[in-house]
Tab-separated table of C-alpha atoms in Angstrom:
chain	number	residue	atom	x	y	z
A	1	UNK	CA	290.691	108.231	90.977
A	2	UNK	CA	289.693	105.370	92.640
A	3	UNK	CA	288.118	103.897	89.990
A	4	UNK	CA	291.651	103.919	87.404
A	5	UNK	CA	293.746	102.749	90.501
A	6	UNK	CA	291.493	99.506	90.685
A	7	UNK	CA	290.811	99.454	86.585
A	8	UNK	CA	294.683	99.425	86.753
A	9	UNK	CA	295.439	96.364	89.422
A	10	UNK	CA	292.884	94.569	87.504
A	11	UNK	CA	294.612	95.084	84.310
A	12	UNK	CA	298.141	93.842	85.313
A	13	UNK	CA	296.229	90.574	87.067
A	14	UNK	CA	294.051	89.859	83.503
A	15	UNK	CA	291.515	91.666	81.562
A	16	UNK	CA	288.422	89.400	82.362
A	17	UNK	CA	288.667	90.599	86.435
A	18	UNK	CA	289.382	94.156	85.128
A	19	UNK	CA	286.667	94.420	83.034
A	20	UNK	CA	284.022	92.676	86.204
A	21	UNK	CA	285.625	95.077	88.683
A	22	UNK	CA	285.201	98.288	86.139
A	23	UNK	CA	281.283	97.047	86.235
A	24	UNK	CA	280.824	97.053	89.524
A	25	UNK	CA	282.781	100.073	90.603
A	26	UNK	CA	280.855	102.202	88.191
A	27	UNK	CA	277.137	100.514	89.511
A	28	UNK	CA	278.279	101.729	92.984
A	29	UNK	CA	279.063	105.289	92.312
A	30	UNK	CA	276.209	105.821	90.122
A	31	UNK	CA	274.098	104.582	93.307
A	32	UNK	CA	276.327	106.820	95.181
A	33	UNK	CA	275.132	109.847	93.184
A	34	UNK	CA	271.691	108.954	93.104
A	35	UNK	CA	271.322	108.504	96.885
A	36	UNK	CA	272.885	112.536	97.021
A	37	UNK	CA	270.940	113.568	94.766
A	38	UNK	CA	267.529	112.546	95.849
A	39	UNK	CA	268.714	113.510	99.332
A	40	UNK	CA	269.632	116.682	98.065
A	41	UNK	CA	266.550	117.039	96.113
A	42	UNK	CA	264.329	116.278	99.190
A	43	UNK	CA	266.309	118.614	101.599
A	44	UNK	CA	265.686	121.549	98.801
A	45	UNK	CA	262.030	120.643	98.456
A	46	UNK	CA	261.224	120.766	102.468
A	47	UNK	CA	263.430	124.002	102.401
A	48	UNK	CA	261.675	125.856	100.070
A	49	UNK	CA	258.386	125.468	101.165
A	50	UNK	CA	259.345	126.263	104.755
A	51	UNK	CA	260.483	129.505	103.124
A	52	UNK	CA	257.637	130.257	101.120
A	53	UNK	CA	255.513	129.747	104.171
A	54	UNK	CA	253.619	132.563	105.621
A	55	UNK	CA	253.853	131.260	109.316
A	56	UNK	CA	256.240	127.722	109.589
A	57	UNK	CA	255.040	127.771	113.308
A	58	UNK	CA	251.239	127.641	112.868
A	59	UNK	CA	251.861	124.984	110.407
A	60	UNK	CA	253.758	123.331	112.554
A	61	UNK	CA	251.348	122.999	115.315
A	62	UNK	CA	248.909	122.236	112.835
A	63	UNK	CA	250.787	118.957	111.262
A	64	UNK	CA	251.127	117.710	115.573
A	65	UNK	CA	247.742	118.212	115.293
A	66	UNK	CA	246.825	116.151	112.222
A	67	UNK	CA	249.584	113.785	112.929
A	68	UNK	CA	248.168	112.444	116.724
A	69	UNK	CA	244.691	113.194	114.569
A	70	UNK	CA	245.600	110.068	111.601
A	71	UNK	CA	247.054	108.355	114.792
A	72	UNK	CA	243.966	108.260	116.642
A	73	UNK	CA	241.254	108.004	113.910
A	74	UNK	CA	241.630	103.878	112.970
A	75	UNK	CA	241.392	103.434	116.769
A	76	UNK	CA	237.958	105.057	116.664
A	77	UNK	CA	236.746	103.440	113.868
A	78	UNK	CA	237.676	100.138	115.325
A	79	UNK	CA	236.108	101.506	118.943
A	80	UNK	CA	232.865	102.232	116.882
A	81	UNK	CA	232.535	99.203	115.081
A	82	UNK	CA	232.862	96.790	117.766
A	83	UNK	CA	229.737	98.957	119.392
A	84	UNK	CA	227.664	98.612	116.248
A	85	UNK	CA	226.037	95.526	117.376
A	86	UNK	CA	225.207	96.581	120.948
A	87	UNK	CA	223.853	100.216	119.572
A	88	UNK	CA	221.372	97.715	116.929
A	89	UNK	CA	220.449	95.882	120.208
A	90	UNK	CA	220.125	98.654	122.159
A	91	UNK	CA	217.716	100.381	119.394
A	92	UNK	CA	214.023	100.777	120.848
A	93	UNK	CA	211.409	99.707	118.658
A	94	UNK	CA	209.182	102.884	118.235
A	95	UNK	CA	206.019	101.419	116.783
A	96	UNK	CA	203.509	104.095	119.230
A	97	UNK	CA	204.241	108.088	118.499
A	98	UNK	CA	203.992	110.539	120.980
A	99	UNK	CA	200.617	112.710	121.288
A	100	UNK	CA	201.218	115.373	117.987
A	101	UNK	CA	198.748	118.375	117.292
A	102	UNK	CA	196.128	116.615	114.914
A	103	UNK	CA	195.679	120.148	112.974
A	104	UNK	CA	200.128	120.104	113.027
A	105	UNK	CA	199.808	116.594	111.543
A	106	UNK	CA	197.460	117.233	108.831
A	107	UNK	CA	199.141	120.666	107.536
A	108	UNK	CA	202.425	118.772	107.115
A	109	UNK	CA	201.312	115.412	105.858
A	110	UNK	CA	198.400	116.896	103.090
A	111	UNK	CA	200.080	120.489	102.247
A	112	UNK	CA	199.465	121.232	99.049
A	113	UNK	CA	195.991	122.347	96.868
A	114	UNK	CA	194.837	118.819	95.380
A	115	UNK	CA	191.071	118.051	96.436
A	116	UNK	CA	192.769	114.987	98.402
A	117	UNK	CA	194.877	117.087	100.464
A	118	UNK	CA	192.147	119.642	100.845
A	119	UNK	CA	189.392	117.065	101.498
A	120	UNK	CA	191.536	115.028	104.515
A	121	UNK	CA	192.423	118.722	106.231
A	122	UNK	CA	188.876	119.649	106.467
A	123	UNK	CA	188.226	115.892	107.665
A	124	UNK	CA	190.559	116.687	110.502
A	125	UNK	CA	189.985	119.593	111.334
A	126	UNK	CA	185.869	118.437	111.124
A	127	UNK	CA	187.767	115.848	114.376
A	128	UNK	CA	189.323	119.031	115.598
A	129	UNK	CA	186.264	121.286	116.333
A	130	UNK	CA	183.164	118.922	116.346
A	131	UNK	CA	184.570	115.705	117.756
A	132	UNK	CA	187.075	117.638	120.074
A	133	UNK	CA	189.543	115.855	119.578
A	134	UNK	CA	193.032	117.496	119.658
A	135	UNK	CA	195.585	115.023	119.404
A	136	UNK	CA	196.985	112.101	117.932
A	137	UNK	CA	199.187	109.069	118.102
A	138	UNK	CA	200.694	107.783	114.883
A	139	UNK	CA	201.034	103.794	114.428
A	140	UNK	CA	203.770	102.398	112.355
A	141	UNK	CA	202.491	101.491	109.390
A	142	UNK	CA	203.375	98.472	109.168
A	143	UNK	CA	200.998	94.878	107.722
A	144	UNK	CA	200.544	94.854	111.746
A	145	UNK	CA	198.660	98.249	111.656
A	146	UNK	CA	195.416	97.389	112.433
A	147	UNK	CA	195.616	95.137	115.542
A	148	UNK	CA	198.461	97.870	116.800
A	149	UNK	CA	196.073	100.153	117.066
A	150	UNK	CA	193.653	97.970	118.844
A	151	UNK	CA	195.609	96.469	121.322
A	152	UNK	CA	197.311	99.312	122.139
A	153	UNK	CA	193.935	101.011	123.209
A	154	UNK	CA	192.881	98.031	125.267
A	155	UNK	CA	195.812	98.200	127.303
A	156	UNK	CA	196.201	101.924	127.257
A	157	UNK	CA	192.790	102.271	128.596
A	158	UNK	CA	192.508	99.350	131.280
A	159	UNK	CA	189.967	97.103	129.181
A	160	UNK	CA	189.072	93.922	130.513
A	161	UNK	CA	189.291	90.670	129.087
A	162	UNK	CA	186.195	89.671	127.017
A	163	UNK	CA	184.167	87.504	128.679
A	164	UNK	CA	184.112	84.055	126.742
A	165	UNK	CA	188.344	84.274	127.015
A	166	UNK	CA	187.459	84.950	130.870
A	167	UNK	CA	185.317	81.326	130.800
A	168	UNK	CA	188.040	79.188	129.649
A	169	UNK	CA	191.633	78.969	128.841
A	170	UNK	CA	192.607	80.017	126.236
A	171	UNK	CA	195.957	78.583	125.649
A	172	UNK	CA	194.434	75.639	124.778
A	173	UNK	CA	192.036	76.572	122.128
A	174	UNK	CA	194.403	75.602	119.167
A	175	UNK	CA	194.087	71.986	120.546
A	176	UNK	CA	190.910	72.545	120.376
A	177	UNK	CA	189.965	73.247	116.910
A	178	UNK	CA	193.068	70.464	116.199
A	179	UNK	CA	190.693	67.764	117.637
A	180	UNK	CA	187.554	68.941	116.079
A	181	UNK	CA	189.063	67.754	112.740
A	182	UNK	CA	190.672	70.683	111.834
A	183	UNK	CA	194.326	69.502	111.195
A	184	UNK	CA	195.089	72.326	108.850
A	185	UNK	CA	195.719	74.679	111.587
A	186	UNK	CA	199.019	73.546	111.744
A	187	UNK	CA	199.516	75.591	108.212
A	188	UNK	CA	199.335	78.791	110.545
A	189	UNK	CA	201.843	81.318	109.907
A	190	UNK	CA	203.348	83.684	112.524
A	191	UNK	CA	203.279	86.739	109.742
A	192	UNK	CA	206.603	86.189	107.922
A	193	UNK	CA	207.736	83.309	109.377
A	194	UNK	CA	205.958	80.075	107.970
A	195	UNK	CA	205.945	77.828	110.712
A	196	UNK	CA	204.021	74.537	109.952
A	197	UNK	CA	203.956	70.861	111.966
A	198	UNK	CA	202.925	70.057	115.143
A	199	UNK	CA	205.060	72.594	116.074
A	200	UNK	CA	202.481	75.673	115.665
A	201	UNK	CA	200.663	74.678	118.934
A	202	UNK	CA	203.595	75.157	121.282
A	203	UNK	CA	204.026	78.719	120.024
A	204	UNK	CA	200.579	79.372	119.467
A	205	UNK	CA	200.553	78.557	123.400
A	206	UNK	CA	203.324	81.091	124.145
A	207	UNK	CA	201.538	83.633	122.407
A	208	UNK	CA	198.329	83.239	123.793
A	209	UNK	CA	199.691	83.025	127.502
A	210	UNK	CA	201.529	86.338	126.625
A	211	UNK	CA	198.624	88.109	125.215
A	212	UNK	CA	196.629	86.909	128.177
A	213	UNK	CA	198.785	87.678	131.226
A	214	UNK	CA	199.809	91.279	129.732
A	215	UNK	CA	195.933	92.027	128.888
A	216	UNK	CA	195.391	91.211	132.615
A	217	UNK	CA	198.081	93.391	133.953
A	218	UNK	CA	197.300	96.157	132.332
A	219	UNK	CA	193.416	96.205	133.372
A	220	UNK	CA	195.119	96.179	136.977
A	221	UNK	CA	196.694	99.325	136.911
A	222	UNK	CA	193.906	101.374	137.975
A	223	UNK	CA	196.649	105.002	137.401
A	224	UNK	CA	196.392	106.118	133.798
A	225	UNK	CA	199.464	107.986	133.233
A	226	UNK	CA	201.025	104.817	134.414
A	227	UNK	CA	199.121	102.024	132.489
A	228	UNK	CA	199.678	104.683	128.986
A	229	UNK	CA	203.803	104.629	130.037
A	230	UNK	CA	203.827	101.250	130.577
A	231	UNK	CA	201.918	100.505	127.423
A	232	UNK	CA	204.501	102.372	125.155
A	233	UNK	CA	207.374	100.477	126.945
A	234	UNK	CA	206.095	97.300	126.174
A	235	UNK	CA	205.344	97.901	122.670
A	236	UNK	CA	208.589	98.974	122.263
A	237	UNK	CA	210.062	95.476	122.426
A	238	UNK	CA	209.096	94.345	119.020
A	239	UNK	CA	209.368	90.502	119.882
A	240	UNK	CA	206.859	90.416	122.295
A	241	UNK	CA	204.475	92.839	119.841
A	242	UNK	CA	204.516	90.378	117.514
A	243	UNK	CA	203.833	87.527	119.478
A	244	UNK	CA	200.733	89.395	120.716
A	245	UNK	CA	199.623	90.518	117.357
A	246	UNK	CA	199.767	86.427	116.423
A	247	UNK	CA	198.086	85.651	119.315
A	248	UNK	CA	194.982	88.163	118.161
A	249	UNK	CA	195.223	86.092	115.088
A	250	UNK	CA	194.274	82.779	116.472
A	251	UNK	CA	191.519	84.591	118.510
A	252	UNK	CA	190.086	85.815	115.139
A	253	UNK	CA	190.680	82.677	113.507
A	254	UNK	CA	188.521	80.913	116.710
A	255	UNK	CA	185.507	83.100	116.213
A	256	UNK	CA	185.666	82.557	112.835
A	257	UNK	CA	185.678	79.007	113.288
A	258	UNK	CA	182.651	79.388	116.150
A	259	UNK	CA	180.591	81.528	113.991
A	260	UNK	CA	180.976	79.128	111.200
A	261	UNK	CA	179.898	76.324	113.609
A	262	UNK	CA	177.110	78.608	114.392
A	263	UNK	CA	175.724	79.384	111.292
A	264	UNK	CA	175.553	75.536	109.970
A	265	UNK	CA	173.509	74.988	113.262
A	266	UNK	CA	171.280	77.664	112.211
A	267	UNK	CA	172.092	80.047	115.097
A	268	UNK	CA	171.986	83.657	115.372
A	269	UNK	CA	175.172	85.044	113.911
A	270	UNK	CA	176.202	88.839	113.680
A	271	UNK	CA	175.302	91.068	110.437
A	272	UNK	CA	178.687	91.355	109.118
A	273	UNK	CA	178.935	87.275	108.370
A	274	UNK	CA	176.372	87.615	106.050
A	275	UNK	CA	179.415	89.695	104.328
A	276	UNK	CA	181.875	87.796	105.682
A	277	UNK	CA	181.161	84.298	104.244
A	278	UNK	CA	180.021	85.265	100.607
A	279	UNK	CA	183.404	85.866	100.011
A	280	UNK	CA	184.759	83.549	97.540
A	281	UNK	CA	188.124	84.201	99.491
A	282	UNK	CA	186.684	82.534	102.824
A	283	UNK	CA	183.543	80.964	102.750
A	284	UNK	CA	185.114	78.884	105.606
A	285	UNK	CA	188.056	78.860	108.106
A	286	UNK	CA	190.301	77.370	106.495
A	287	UNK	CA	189.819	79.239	103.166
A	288	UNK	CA	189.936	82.744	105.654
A	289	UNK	CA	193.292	81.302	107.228
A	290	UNK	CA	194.875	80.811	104.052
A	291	UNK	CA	194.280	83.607	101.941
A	292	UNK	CA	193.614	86.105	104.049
A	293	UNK	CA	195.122	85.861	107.608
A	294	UNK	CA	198.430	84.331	106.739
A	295	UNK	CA	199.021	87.183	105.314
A	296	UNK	CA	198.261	89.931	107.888
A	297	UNK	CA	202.162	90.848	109.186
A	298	UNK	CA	203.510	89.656	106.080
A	299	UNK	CA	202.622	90.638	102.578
A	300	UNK	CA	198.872	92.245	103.686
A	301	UNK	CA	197.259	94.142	106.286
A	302	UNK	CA	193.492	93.720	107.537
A	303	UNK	CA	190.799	94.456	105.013
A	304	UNK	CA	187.765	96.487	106.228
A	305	UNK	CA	185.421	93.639	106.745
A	306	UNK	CA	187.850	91.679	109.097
A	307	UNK	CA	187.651	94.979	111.263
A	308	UNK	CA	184.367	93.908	111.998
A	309	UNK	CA	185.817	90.326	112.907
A	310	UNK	CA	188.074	92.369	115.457
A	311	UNK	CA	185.531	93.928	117.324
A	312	UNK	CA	183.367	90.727	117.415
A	313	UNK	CA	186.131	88.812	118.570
A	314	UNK	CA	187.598	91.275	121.612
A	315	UNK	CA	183.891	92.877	122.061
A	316	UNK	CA	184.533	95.950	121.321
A	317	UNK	CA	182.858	98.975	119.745
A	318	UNK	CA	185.587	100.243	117.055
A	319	UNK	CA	184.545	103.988	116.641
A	320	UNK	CA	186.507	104.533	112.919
A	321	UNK	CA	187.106	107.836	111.391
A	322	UNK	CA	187.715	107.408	108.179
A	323	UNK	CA	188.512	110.710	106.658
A	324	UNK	CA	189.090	110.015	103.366
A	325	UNK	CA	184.778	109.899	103.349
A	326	UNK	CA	184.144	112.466	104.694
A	327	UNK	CA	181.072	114.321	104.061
A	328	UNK	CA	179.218	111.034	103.465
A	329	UNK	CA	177.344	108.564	105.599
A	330	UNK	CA	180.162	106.311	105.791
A	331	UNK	CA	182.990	109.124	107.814
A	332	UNK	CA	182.061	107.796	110.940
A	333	UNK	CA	181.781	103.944	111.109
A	334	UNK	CA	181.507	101.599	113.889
A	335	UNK	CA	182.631	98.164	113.505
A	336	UNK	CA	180.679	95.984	114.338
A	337	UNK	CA	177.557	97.965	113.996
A	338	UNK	CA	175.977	95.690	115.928
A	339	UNK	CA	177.574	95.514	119.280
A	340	UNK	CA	176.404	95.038	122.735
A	341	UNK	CA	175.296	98.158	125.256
A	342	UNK	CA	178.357	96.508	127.499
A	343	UNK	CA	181.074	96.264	124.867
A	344	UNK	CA	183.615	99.032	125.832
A	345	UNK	CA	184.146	101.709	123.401
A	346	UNK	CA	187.852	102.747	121.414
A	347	UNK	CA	188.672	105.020	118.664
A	348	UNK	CA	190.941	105.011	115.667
A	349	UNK	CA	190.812	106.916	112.605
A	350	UNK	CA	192.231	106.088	108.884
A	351	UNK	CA	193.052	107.979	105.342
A	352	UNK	CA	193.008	105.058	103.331
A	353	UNK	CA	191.227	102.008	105.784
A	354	UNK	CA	194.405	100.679	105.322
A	355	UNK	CA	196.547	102.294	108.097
A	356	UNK	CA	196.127	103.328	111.192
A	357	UNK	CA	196.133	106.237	113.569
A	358	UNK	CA	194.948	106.793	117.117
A	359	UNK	CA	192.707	109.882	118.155
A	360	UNK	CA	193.285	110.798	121.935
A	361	UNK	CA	190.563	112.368	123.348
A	362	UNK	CA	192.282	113.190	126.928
A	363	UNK	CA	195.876	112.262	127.709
């Protein structure tokens, strides 16, 4: 009605405003319409399902519930992200297992009826009832393996410091072999990170000093359960592992230098040199720095032979199990095999003489 009243007016004032007014009169109403019916249409859609509901109430409750639910759930994600960082920095380093049944270990690591998995359980359970030996530590296996295993023994066990690093200091043994014309020791690389330059012998120092003053703590804790909980808190700080496992480097890297010296003068060396040296991979120092040490805690562990070079170097007597011969002459091996009566003993036993576990004979 409203509509002809207005098309009307418009037609008694001229077409043209008629016809503009008809155009937008009929735009409005048809919005008009569509605004009822969608409100309409929502009205019978929420109606109908109410109806059809078994219980409205308990779906009621329930949509409170998921409503303060979608309400709180970004804040949590944003709560949780902002703690990532301090949950990554607050991560402990677990490079030392707990003590573990040795028999436990072996059923669930070699299960199965392959001659390997059959030959490595008898091998420990050979450490089980003859060696008597009951438990076990597992290192991370890790290019760091080897001297994890070592170290970890010296300190757990209260080991003193080798007696040629009592006689001098041994912080200053990189400027040592520096002056003696070896200038390529600056090509030393702290396992990933190759660090090169005059550089090398200020954190060569920092490593060394750590190694030493932690080696002497530990010998001064005379109680063992606390020198063995002390020992797995500090190698749970990965930074200051690492800078000790670099600082056992050098100290391999020195007595490979000394026993070089040694053998040009025509002194008595150690058996394993003979070995040692024929290698076309390090007939020398610098040839052993460069293609084999600079690699140990990056792309390579130690080999076998360079276990020998561990035990000459911290005088110990490396008691090895290596399971994977056993039943042969070589299941047992002690590196070196020619150590001193005074060298303290450790033990540590291997599948592949690759990586490395620790036996514990009492804990």
């Amino acid at each position: 009605m409203l509509v002809e009243v207005k098309v009307a007016s418009a037609a008694r004032s001229g077409s043209g405003m008629a016809t503009l007014l008809l155009n937008q009169d009929i735009n409005s109403t048809v919005s008009e319409t569509k605004i009822h019916s969608f409100s309409q249409a929502f009205s019978w859609i929420i109606d109908w399902t109410w109806k059809k509901l078994p219980n409205p109430l308990i779906v009621g409750i329930a949509a409170i519930v998921l409503s303060s639910w979608f309400v709180r759930t970004p804040y949590k994600w944003v709560v949780y992200l902002l703690k990532w960082p301090l949950r990554i920095r607050g991560k402990r380093n677990i490079s030392v297992g707990p003590p573990m049944d040795i028999l436990e270990y072996a059923n669930i690591e070699w299960k199965g009826d392959t001659k390997q998995a059959e030959k490595l359980r008898m091998a420990y359970e050979d450490i089980y009832l003859l060696h008597h030996i009951k438990h076990m530590r597992r290192i991370r296996g890790d290019n760091y393996c080897a001297l994890r295993a070592v170290l970890f023994q010296i300190f757990s066990q209260g080991i003193p410091l080798p007696s040629w690093m009592k006689e001098q200091d041994i912080t200053k043994l990189p400027e040592k072999i520096f002056m003696h014309g070896c200038n390529w020791v600056q090509q030393y690389n702290f396992g990933p990170e190759r660090y090169t330059g005059n550089n090398v012998f200020g954190k060569l120092r920092k490593c060394l000093e750590l190694l030493q003053v932690q080696w002497m703590n530990f010998h001064g804790i005379k109680d063992q359960e606390k020198r063995t909980a002390m020992c797995i808190k500090l190698f749970s700080k990965q930074e200051n592992e690492y800078k000790m496992f670099e600082a056992m480097k050098f100290l391999m890297l020195y007595t490979v230098f000394e026993l070089h010296e040694g053998l040009k003068d025509g002194e008595d060396v150690p058996g394993f040199c003979s070995i040692f040296f024929a290698r076309d991979s390090s007939p020398d120092p610098l040839s052993f720095m460069m293609n084999h040490l600079n690699q140990v805690g990056d792309t390579g562990g130690l080999e076998q032979i360079e276990m020998f070079l561990i035990g000459c170097t911290f005088q110990l007597k490396i008691r090895t199990f290596r399971l994977y011969k056993h039943g042969t002459e070589e299941y047992v091996t002690c590196y070196p095999q020619d150590c001193q009566r005074e060298w303290h003993e450790i033990l540590i036993l291997t599948e592949d003489d690759r990586h490395y576990n620790i036996p514990i004979t009492c804990e």
